[in-house]
Tab-separated table of C-alpha atoms and ligand atoms in Angstrom:
chain	number	residue	atom	x	y	z
A	214	MET	CA	18.968	4.825	-30.536
A	215	GLU	CA	15.888	2.340	-31.262
A	216	GLN	CA	14.203	0.517	-28.247
A	217	ASP	CA	12.501	-2.817	-29.296
A	218	GLN	CA	11.066	-3.559	-26.049
A	219	PRO	CA	7.281	-2.136	-25.509
A	220	GLU	CA	7.334	0.855	-23.485
A	221	GLU	CA	6.389	0.708	-19.699
A	222	PRO	CA	2.787	1.763	-19.002
A	223	ALA	CA	2.199	5.099	-17.201
A	224	GLN	CA	2.493	4.855	-13.273
A	225	GLU	CA	-1.281	6.319	-13.213
A	226	GLN	CA	-2.204	3.308	-15.817
A	227	VAL	CA	-0.339	0.962	-13.009
A	228	ALA	CA	-2.109	1.981	-10.597
A	229	GLU	CA	-6.118	2.313	-12.139
A	230	GLN	CA	-4.569	-1.322	-13.438
A	231	MET	CA	-4.456	-2.328	-9.806
A	232	ARG	CA	-6.978	-0.403	-7.728
A	233	MET	CA	-9.036	-2.023	-5.429
A	234	ASN	CA	-12.659	-3.160	-6.154
A	235	ASP	CA	-15.087	-1.446	-3.997
A	236	GLU	CA	-15.836	-3.822	-1.475
A	237	GLN	CA	-12.319	-3.613	-0.277
A	238	ILE	CA	-12.324	0.206	-0.496
A	239	ASP	CA	-14.884	0.365	2.251
A	240	ARG	CA	-13.561	-2.378	4.597
A	241	VAL	CA	-9.936	-0.130	4.106
A	242	SER	CA	-12.347	2.481	5.118
A	243	ARG	CA	-13.740	1.245	7.704
A	244	TRP	CA	-10.675	-0.366	8.976
A	245	ILE	CA	-9.151	2.569	9.139
A	246	GLU	CA	-12.097	4.600	10.592
A	247	GLU	CA	-11.707	2.595	13.354
A	248	LYS	CA	-8.035	1.350	14.605
A	249	VAL	CA	-6.228	4.783	13.485
A	250	THR	CA	-7.040	7.222	16.030
A	251	GLU	CA	-3.637	8.792	16.266
A	252	THR	CA	-2.460	11.319	14.347
A	253	CYS	CA	0.735	11.566	12.345
A	254	PRO	CA	4.015	10.628	14.320
A	255	MET	CA	5.836	13.042	11.992
A	256	CYS	CA	4.220	16.209	12.556
A	257	SER	CA	1.231	15.581	14.270
A	258	ALA	CA	-1.387	16.217	12.331
A	259	GLU	CA	-4.524	14.399	11.315
A	260	GLN	CA	-4.715	14.138	7.603
A	261	TRP	CA	-4.759	10.324	6.936
A	262	GLN	CA	-5.276	9.204	3.660
A	263	PHE	CA	-4.742	5.672	1.166
A	264	ARG	CA	-4.062	5.328	-1.863
A	265	PRO	CA	-6.933	2.145	-3.264
A	266	GLN	CA	-3.529	-0.190	-4.559
A	267	MET	CA	-2.049	-2.596	-1.952
A	268	MET	CA	1.615	-2.411	-1.717
A	269	VAL	CA	3.879	-5.570	-1.031
A	270	LEU	CA	7.244	-6.132	1.588
A	271	PRO	CA	9.869	-8.827	0.149
A	272	PHE	CA	10.921	-11.847	2.323
A	273	VAL	CA	14.633	-11.787	2.368
A	274	ASP	CA	16.683	-14.561	3.847
A	275	PRO	CA	18.122	-13.743	6.821
A	276	LYS	CA	20.877	-16.116	7.783
A	277	THR	CA	21.991	-14.654	4.323
A	278	GLY	CA	20.247	-11.193	3.777
A	279	GLU	CA	19.366	-11.283	-0.276
A	280	GLY	CA	16.838	-13.423	-1.961
A	281	LEU	CA	12.924	-11.862	-2.360
A	282	ARG	CA	10.862	-15.163	-1.848
A	283	ALA	CA	7.581	-14.311	-1.427
A	284	SER	CA	5.848	-11.189	-0.188
A	285	TYR	CA	4.145	-9.193	2.265
A	286	GLY	CA	0.960	-7.451	1.135
A	287	VAL	CA	0.311	-4.252	2.982
A	288	VAL	CA	-1.734	-1.019	2.452
A	289	PRO	CA	-0.030	1.610	3.214
A	290	LEU	CA	-1.476	5.092	4.842
A	291	GLU	CA	0.208	8.563	3.520
A	292	CYS	CA	0.016	12.001	5.756
A	293	GLY	CA	-1.273	14.526	3.709
A	294	GLU	CA	0.813	16.961	5.419
A	295	CYS	CA	4.217	15.261	5.430
A	296	GLY	CA	4.437	12.508	3.653
A	297	PHE	CA	5.336	9.791	6.716
A	298	LEU	CA	4.022	6.347	5.504
A	299	ALA	CA	2.503	3.832	7.672
A	300	GLN	CA	1.800	0.508	6.601
A	301	PHE	CA	-0.846	-2.239	7.955
A	302	SER	CA	-0.901	-5.553	7.221
A	303	ALA	CA	-3.226	-6.491	4.050
A	304	LEU	CA	-3.706	-9.819	6.558
A	305	ALA	CA	-4.771	-8.186	9.114
A	306	ILE	CA	-7.040	-6.084	7.357
A	307	GLY	CA	-8.501	-9.159	5.409
A	308	LEU	CA	-7.528	-8.565	2.009
A	309	ALA	CA	-5.818	-11.886	2.241
A	310	ASP	CA	-5.383	-14.615	3.309
B	26	ZN	ZN1	3.010	13.762	8.924
């Protein structure tokens, strides 16, 4: 069966398009060095790494539990050993206002 819609871009292509610029990467690196002093809470490894993309958490209506009203920017930090993800506010890091 033929598809009329163009294919979704590959994940790597999207990741590259959404890549932080060098200044933002420097800012996140410095922030992590200063603030992240603990090992992974799941496996105790000390292998934190971040990908140079921001992600978003959706706001949901607290009365109905429905509806994406806006989003909240976060920078995920991943444990290189077990994959546990910690999220830090892009606002706190100074990437968003
Ligand atoms: Zn871990």
